[in-house]
PDB file of C-alpha atoms and ligand atoms in Angstrom:
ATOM      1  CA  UNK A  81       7.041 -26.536  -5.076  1.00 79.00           C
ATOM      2  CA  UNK A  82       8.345 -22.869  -4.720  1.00 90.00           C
ATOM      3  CA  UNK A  83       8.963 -22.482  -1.142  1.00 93.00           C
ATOM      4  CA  UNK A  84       7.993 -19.167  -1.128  1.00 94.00           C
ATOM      5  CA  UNK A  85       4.587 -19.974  -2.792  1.00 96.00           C
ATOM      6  CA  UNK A  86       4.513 -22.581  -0.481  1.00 95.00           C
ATOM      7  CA  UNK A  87       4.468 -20.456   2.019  1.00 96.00           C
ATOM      8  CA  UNK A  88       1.472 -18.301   0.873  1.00 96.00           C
ATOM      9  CA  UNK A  89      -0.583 -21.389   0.616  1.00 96.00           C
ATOM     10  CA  UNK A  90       0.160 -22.588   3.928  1.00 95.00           C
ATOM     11  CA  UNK A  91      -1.426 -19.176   5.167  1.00 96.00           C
ATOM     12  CA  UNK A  92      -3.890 -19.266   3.181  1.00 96.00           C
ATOM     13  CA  UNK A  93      -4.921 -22.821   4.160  1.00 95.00           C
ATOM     14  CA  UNK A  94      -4.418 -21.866   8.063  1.00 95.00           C
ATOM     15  CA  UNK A  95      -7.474 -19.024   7.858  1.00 95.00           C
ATOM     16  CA  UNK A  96      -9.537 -19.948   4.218  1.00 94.00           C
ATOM     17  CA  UNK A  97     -12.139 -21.103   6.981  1.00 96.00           C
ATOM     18  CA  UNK A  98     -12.515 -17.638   8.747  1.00 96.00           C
ATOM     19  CA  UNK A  99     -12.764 -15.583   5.574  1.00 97.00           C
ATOM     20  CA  UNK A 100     -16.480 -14.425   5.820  1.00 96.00           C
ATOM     21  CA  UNK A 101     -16.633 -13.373   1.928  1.00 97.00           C
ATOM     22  CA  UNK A 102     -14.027 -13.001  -1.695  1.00 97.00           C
ATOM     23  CA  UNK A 103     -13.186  -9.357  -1.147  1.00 98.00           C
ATOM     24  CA  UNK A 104     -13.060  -7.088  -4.132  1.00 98.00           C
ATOM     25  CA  UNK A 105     -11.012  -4.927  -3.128  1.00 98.00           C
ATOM     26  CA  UNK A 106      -7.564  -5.350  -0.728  1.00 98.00           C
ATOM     27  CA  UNK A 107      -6.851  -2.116   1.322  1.00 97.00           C
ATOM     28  CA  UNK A 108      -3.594  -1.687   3.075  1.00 96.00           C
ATOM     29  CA  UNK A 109      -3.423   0.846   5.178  1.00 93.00           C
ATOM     30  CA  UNK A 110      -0.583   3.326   6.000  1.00 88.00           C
ATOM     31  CA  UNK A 111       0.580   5.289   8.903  1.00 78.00           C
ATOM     32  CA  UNK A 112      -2.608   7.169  10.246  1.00 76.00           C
ATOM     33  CA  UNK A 113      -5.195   5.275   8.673  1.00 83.00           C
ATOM     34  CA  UNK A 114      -5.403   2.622  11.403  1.00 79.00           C
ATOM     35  CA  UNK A 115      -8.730   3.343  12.137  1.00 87.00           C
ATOM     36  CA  UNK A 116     -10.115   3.130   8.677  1.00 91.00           C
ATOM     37  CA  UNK A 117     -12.005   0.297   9.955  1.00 89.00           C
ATOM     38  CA  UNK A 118     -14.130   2.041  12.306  1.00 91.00           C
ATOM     39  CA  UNK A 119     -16.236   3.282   8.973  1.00 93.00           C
ATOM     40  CA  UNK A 120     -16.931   0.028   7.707  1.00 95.00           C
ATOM     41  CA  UNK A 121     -19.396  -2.690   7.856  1.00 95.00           C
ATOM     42  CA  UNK A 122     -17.159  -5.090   9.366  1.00 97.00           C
ATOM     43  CA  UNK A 123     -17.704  -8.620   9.413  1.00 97.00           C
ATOM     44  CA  UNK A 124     -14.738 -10.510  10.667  1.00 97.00           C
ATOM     45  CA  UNK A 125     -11.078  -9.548  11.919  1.00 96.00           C
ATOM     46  CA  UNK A 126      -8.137 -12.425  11.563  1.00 96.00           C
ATOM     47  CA  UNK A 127      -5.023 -11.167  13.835  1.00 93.00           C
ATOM     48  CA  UNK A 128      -1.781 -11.633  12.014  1.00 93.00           C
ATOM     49  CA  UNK A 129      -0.410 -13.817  15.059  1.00 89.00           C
ATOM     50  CA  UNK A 130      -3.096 -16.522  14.046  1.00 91.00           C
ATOM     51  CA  UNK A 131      -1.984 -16.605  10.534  1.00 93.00           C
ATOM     52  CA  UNK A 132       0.654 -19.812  10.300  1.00 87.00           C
ATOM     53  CA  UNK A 133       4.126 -18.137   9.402  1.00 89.00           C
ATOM     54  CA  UNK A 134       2.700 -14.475   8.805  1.00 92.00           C
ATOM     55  CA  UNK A 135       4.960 -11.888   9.210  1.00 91.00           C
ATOM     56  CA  UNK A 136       4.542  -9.335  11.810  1.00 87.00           C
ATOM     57  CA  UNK A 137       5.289  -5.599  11.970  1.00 77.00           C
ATOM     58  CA  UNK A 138       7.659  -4.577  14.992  1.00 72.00           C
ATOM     59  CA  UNK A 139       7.050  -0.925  14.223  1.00 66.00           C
ATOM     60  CA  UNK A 140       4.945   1.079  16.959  1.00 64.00           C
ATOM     61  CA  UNK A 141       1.335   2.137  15.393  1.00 56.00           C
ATOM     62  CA  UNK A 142       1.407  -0.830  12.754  1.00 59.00           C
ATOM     63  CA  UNK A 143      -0.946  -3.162  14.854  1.00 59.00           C
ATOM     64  CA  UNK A 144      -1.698  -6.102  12.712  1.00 89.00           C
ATOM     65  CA  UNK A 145      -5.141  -7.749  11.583  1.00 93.00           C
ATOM     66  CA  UNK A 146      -6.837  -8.330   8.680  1.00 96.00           C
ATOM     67  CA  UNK A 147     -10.377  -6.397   8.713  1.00 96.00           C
ATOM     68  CA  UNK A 148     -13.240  -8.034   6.420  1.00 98.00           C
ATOM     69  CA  UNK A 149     -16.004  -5.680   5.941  1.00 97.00           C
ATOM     70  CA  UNK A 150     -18.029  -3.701   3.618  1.00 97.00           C
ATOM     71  CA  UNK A 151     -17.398  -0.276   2.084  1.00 97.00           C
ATOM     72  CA  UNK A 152     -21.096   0.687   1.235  1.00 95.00           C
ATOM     73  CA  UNK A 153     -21.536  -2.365  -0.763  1.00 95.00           C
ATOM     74  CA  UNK A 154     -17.811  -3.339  -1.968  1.00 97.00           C
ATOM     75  CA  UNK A 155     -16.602  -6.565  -0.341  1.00 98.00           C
ATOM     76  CA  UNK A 156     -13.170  -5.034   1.249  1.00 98.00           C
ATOM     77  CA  UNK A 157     -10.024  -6.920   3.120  1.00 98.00           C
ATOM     78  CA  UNK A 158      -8.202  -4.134   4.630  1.00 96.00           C
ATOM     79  CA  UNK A 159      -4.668  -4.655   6.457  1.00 95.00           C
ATOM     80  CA  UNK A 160      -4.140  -2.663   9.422  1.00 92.00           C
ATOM     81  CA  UNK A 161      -0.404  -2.955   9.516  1.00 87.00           C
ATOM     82  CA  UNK A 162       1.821  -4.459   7.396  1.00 87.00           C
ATOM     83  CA  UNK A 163       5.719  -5.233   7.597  1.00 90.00           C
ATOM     84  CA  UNK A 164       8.093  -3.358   5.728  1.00 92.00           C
ATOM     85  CA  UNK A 165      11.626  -4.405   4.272  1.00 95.00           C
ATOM     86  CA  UNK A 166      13.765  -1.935   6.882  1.00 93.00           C
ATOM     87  CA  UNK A 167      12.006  -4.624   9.674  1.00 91.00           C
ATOM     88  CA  UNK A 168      14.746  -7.377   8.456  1.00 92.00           C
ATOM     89  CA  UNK A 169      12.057  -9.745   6.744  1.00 93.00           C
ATOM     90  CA  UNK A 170      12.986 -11.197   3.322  1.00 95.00           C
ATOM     91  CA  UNK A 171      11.297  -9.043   0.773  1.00 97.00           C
ATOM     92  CA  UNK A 172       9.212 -12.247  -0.298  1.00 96.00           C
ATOM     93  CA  UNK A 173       7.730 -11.745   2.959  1.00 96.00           C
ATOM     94  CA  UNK A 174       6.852  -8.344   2.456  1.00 96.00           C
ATOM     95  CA  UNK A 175       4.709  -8.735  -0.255  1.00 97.00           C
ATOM     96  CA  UNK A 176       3.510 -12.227   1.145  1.00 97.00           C
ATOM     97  CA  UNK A 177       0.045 -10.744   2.194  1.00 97.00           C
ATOM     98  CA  UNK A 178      -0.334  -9.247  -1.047  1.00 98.00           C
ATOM     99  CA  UNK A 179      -0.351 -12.510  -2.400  1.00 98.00           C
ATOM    100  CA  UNK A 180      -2.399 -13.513   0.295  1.00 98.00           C
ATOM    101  CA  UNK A 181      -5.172 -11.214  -0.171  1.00 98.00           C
ATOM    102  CA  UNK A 182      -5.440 -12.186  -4.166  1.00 98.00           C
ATOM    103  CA  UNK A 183      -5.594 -15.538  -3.233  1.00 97.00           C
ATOM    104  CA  UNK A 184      -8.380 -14.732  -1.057  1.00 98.00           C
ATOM    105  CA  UNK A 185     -10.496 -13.321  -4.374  1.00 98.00           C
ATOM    106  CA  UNK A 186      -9.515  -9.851  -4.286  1.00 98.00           C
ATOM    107  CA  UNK A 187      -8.917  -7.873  -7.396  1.00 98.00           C
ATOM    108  CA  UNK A 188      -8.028  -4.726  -6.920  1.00 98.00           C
ATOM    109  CA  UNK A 189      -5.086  -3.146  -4.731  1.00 98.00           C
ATOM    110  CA  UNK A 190      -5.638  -0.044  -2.750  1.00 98.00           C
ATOM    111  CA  UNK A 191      -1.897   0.917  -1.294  1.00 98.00           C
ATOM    112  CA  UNK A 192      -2.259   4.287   0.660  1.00 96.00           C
ATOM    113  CA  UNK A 193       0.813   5.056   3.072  1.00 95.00           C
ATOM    114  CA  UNK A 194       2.815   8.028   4.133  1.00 93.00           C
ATOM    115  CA  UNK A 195       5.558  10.135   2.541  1.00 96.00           C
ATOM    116  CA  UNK A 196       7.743  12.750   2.358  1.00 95.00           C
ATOM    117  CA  UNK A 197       7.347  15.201  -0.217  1.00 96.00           C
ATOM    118  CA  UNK A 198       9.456  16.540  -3.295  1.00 97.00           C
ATOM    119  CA  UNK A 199       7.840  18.450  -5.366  1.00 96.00           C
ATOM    120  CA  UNK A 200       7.333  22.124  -4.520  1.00 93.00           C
ATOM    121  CA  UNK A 201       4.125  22.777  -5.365  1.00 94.00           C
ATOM    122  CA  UNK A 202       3.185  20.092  -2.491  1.00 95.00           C
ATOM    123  CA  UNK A 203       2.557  21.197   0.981  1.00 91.00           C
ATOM    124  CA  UNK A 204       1.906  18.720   3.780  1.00 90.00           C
ATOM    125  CA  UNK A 205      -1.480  17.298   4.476  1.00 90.00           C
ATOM    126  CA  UNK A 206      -1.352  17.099   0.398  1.00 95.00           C
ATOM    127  CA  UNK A 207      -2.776  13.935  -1.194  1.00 96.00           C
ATOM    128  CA  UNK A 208      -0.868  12.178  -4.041  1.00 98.00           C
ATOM    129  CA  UNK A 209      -2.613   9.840  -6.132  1.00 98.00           C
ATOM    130  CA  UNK A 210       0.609   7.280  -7.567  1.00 98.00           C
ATOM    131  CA  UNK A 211       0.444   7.607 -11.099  1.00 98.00           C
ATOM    132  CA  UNK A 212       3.700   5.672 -11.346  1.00 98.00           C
ATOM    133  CA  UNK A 213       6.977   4.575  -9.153  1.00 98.00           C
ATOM    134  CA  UNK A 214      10.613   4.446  -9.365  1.00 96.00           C
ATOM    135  CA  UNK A 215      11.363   0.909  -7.521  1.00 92.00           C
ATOM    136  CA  UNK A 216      15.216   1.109  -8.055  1.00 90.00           C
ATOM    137  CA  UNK A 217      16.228   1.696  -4.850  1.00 92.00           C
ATOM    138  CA  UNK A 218      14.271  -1.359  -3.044  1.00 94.00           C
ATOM    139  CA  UNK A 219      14.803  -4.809  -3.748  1.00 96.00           C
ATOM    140  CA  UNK A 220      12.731  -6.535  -6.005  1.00 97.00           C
ATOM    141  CA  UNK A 221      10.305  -9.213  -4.399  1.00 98.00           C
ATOM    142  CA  UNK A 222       9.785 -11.364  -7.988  1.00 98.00           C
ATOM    143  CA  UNK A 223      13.864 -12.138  -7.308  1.00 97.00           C
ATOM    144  CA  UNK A 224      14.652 -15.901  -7.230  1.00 95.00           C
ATOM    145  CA  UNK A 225      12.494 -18.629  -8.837  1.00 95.00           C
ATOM    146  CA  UNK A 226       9.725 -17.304 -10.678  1.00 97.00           C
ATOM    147  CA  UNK A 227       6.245 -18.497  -9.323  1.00 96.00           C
ATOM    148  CA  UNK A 228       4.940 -19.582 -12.460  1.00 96.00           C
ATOM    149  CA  UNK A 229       1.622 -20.003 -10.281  1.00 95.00           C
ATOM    150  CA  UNK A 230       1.442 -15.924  -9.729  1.00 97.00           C
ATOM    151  CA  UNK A 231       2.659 -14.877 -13.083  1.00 97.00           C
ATOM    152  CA  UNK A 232       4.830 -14.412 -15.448  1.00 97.00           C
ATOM    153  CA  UNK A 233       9.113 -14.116 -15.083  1.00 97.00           C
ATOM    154  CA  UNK A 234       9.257 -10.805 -17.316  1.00 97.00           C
ATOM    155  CA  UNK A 235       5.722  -9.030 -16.442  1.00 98.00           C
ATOM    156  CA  UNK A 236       5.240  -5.804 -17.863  1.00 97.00           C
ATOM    157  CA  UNK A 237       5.152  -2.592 -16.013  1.00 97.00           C
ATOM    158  CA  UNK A 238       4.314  -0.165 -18.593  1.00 97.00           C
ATOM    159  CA  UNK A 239       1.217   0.393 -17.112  1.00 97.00           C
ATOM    160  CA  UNK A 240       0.916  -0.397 -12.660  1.00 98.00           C
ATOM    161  CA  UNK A 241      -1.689   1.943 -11.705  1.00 98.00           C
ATOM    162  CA  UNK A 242      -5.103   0.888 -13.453  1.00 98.00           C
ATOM    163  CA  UNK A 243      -6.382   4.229 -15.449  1.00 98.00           C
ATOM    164  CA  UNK A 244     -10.283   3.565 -14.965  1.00 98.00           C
ATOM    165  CA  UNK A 245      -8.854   3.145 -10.881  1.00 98.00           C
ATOM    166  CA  UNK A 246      -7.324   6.802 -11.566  1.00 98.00           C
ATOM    167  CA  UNK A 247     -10.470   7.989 -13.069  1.00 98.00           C
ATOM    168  CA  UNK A 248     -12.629   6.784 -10.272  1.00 98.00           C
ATOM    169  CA  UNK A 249     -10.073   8.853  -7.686  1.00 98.00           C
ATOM    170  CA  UNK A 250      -9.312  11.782  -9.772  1.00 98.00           C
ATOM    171  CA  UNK A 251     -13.776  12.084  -9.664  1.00 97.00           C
ATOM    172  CA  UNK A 252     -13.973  10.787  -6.436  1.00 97.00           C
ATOM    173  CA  UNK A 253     -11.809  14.048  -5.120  1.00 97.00           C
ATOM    174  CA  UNK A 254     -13.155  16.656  -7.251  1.00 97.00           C
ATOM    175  CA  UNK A 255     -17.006  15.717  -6.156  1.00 97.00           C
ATOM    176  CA  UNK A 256     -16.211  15.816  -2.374  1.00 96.00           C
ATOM    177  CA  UNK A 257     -13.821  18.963  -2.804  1.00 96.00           C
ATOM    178  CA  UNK A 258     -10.911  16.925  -1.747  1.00 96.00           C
ATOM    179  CA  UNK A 259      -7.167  18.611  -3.417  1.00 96.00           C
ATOM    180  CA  UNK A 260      -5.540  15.616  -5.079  1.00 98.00           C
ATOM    181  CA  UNK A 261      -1.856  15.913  -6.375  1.00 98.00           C
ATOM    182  CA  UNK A 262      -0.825  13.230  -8.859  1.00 98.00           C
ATOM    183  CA  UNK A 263       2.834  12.108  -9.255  1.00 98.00           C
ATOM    184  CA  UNK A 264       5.531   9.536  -9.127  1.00 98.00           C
ATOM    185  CA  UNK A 265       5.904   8.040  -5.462  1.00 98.00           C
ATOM    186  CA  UNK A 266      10.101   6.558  -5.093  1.00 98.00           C
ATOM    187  CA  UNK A 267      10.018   3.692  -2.757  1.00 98.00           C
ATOM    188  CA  UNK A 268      13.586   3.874  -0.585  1.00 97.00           C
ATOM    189  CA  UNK A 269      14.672   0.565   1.656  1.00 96.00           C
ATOM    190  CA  UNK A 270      14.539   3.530   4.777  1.00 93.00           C
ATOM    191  CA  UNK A 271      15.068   3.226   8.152  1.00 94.00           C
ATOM    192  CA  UNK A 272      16.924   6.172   8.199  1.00 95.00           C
ATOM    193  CA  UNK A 273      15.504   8.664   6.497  1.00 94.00           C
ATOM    194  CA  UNK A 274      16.971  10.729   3.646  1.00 95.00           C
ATOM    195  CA  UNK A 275      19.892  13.095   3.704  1.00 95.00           C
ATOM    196  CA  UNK A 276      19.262  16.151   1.846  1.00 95.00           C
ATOM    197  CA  UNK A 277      21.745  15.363  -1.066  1.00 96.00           C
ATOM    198  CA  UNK A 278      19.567  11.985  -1.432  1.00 96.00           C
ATOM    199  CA  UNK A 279      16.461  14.046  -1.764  1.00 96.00           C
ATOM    200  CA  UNK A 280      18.318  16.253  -4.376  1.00 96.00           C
ATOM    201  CA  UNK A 281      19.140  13.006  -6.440  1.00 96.00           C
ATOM    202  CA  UNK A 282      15.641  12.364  -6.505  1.00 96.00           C
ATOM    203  CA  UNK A 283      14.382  15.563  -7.249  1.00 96.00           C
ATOM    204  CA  UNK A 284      16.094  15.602 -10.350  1.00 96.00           C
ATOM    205  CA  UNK A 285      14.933  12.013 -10.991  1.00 96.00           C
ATOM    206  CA  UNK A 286      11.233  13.823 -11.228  1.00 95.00           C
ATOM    207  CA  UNK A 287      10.294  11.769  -7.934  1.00 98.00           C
ATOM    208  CA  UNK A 288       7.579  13.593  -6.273  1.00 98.00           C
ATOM    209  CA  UNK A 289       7.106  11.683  -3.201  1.00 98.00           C
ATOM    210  CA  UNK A 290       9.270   9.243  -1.494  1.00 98.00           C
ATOM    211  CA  UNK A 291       8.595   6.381   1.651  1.00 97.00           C
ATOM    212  CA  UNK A 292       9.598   3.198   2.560  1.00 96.00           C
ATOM    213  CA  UNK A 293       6.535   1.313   1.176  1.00 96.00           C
ATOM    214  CA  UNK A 294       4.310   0.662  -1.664  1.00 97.00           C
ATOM    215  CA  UNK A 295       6.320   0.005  -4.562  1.00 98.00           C
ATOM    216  CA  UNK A 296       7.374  -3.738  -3.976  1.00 98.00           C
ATOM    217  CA  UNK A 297       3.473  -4.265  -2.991  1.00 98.00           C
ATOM    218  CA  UNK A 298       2.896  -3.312  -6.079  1.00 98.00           C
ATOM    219  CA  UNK A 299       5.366  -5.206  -8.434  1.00 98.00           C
ATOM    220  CA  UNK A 300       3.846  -8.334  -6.683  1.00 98.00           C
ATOM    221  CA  UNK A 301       0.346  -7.560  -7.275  1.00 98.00           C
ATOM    222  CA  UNK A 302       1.291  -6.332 -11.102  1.00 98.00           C
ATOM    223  CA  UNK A 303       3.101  -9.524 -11.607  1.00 98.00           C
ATOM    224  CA  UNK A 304      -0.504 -11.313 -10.429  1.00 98.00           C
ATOM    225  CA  UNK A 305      -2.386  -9.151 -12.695  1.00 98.00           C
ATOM    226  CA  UNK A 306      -4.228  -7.355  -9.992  1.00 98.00           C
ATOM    227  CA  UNK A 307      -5.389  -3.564 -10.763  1.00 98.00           C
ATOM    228  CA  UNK A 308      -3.640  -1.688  -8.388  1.00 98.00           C
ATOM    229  CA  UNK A 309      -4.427   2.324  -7.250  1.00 98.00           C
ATOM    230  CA  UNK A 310      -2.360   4.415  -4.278  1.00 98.00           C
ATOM    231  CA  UNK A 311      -2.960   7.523  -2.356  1.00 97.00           C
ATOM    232  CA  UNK A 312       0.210   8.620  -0.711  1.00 96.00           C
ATOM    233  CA  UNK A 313      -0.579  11.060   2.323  1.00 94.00           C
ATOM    234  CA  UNK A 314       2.338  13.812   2.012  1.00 95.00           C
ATOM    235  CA  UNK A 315       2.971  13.747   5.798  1.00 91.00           C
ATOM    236  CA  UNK A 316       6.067  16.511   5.835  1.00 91.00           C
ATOM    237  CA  UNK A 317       8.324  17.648   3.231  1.00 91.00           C
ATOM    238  CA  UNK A 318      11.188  15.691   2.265  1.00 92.00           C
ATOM    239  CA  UNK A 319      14.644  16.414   3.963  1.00 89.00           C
ATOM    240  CA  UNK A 320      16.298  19.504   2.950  1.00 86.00           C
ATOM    241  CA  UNK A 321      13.254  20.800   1.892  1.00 87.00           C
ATOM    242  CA  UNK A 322      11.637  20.843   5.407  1.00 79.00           C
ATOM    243  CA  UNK A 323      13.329  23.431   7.929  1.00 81.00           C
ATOM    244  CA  UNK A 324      12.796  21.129  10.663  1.00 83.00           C
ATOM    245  CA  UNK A 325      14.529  17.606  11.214  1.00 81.00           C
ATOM    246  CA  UNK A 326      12.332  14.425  10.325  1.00 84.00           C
ATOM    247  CA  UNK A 327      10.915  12.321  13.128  1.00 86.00           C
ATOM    248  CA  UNK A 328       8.549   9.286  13.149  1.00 85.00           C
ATOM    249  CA  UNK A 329       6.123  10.967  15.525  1.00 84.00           C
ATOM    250  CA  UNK A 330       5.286  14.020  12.476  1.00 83.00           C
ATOM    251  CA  UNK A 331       4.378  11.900  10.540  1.00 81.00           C
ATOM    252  CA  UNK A 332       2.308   9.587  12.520  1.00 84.00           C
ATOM    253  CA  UNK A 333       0.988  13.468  13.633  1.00 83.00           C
ATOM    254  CA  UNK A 334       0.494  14.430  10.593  1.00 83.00           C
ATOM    255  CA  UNK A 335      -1.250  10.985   9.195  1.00 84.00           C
ATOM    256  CA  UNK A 336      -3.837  11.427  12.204  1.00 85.00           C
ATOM    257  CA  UNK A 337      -4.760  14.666  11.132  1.00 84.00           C
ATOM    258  CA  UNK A 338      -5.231  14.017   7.174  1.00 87.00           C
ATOM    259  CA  UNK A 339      -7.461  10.718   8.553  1.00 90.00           C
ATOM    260  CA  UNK A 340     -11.031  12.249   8.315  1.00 92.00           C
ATOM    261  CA  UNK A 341     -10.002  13.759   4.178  1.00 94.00           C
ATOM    262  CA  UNK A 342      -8.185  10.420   3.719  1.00 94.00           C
ATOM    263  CA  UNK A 343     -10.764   8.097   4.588  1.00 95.00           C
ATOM    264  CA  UNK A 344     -13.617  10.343   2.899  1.00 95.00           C
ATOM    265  CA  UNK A 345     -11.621   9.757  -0.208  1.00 96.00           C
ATOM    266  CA  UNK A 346     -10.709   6.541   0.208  1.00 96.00           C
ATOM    267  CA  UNK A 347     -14.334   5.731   0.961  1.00 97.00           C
ATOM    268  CA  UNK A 348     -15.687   7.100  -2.177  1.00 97.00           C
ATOM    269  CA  UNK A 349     -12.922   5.800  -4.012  1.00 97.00           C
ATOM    270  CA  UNK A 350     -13.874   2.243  -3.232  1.00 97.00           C
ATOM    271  CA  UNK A 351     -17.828   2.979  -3.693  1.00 97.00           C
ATOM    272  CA  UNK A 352     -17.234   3.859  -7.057  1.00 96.00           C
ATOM    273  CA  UNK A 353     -15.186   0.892  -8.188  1.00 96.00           C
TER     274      UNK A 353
HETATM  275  N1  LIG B 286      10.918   9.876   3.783  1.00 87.70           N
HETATM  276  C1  LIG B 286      10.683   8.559   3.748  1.00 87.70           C
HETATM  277  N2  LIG B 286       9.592   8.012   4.219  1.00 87.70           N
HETATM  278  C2  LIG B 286       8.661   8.822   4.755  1.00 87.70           C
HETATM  279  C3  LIG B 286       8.830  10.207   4.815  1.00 87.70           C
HETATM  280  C4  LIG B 286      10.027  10.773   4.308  1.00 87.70           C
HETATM  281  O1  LIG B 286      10.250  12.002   4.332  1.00 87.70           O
HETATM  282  N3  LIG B 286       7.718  10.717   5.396  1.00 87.70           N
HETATM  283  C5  LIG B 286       6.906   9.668   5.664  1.00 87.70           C
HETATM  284  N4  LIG B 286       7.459   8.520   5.274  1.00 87.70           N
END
């Protein structure tokens, strides 16, 4: 068998007994939205270190557990933390917990994280709703033998973000008052990140937000059929465009204090899926 399938399995196999219910919806969590938990109805937590071969973020504020609980009534797996490519982990790890969390029942991806911002009408605090990606830049996690298991070898990505999903955030914003930017979100490889000139590229590539997440989460879950949404948190302006020089505390800053909108959204998001 696949090894990398194999792998999936095995952690599925290691926990299937601790999963209280088949989640709906999988929510992964970005920088700032830790705490997302805290407003649901939660009925079990698996830690990452009891998951057999699970990888494990190394990055400070990425604490890692699944969260089982329920969003008014919406079944929800939420990841607080996940691992990103910069860490050194294959990207077949990466989106190993994507896989996970379909295998636990779940059909619908919610990928929120933090990014810089592009576009100029954008200010920080802004939220993006991903109406497409450019994935160019980051490896892609469906390289080597297909998983014929999963999906398809050539899936189609004419369409990643569900419409209806879009619908449901686009109303779920404009009822509560919350501003809601829609764009293209770039995924980079990071850690470093951009130098101005980069940003320029991508400007003129019509990116309007770009981060270090996201995108190969979402080629795995496309290639499983999933319906996938994202809300990207604009936690500064990109590089070049901000006067200040970029620093991993902003935007963990900046995530904490768009929590309270985020979640609200996020929250009536889910309840209307
Ligand atoms: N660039 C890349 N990733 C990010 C940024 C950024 O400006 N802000 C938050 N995550």
């Amino acid at each position: 068998m696949n090894s990398v399938y194999e792998k999936v399995l095995g952690c599925y196999e290691s926990i299937k007994d601790k999963i209280p219910f088949t989640p709906k919806v999988a929510l992964v969590l970005g920088s700032g939205l830790g705490n997302y938990a805290d407003t649901m109805d939660v009925k079990a937590e698996i830690d990452y270190h009891d998951i057999k071969d699970f990888p494990i973020s190394t990055v400070p504020g990425h604490a890692g557990k699944f969260i089982f609980g329920y969003v008014d009534k919406v079944p929800v797996v939420c990841m607080k933390g996940r691992v990103h490519f910069y860490e050194g982990y294959p990207i077949s790890d990466v989106v190993l917990p994507t896989r996970l969390m379909k295998m636990m029942g779940a059909e619908i991806l919610f990928l929120t994280n933090a990014s810089g911002g592009l576009n100029p009408e954008y200010k920080a605090g802004d939220f993006m709703m991903l109406t497409d990606h450019i994935s160019i830049f980051a490896p892609n996690p469906l390289i080597g033998q297909n998983i014929d298991e999963l999906g398809t070898r050539f899936p189609d990505m004419s369409q990643v973000y569900d419409l209806d999903l879009q619908e449901k955030i686009r109303k779920a914003a404009k009822d509560n008052d919350i501003k809601l930017q829609e764009g293209i979100y770039c995924q980079l490889t990071g850690p470093s990140f951009e130098s101005p000139a980069e940003i320029k590229l991508l400007g003129k590539l019509a990116v309007d937000t770009v981060g270090m997440s996201t995108v190969v989460e979402a080629i795995a879950a496309n290639h499983m059929g999933m319906k996938i949404c994202g809300i990207s948190c604009v936690c500064n302006l990109a590089a070049g465009i901000s006067e200040t020089p970029l620093t991993h505390e902003e935007v963990q800053e900046a995530g904490k204090a768009a929590a309270p909108l985020f979640t609200k959204l996020i929250t009536e998001s889910i309840k209307s899926f």
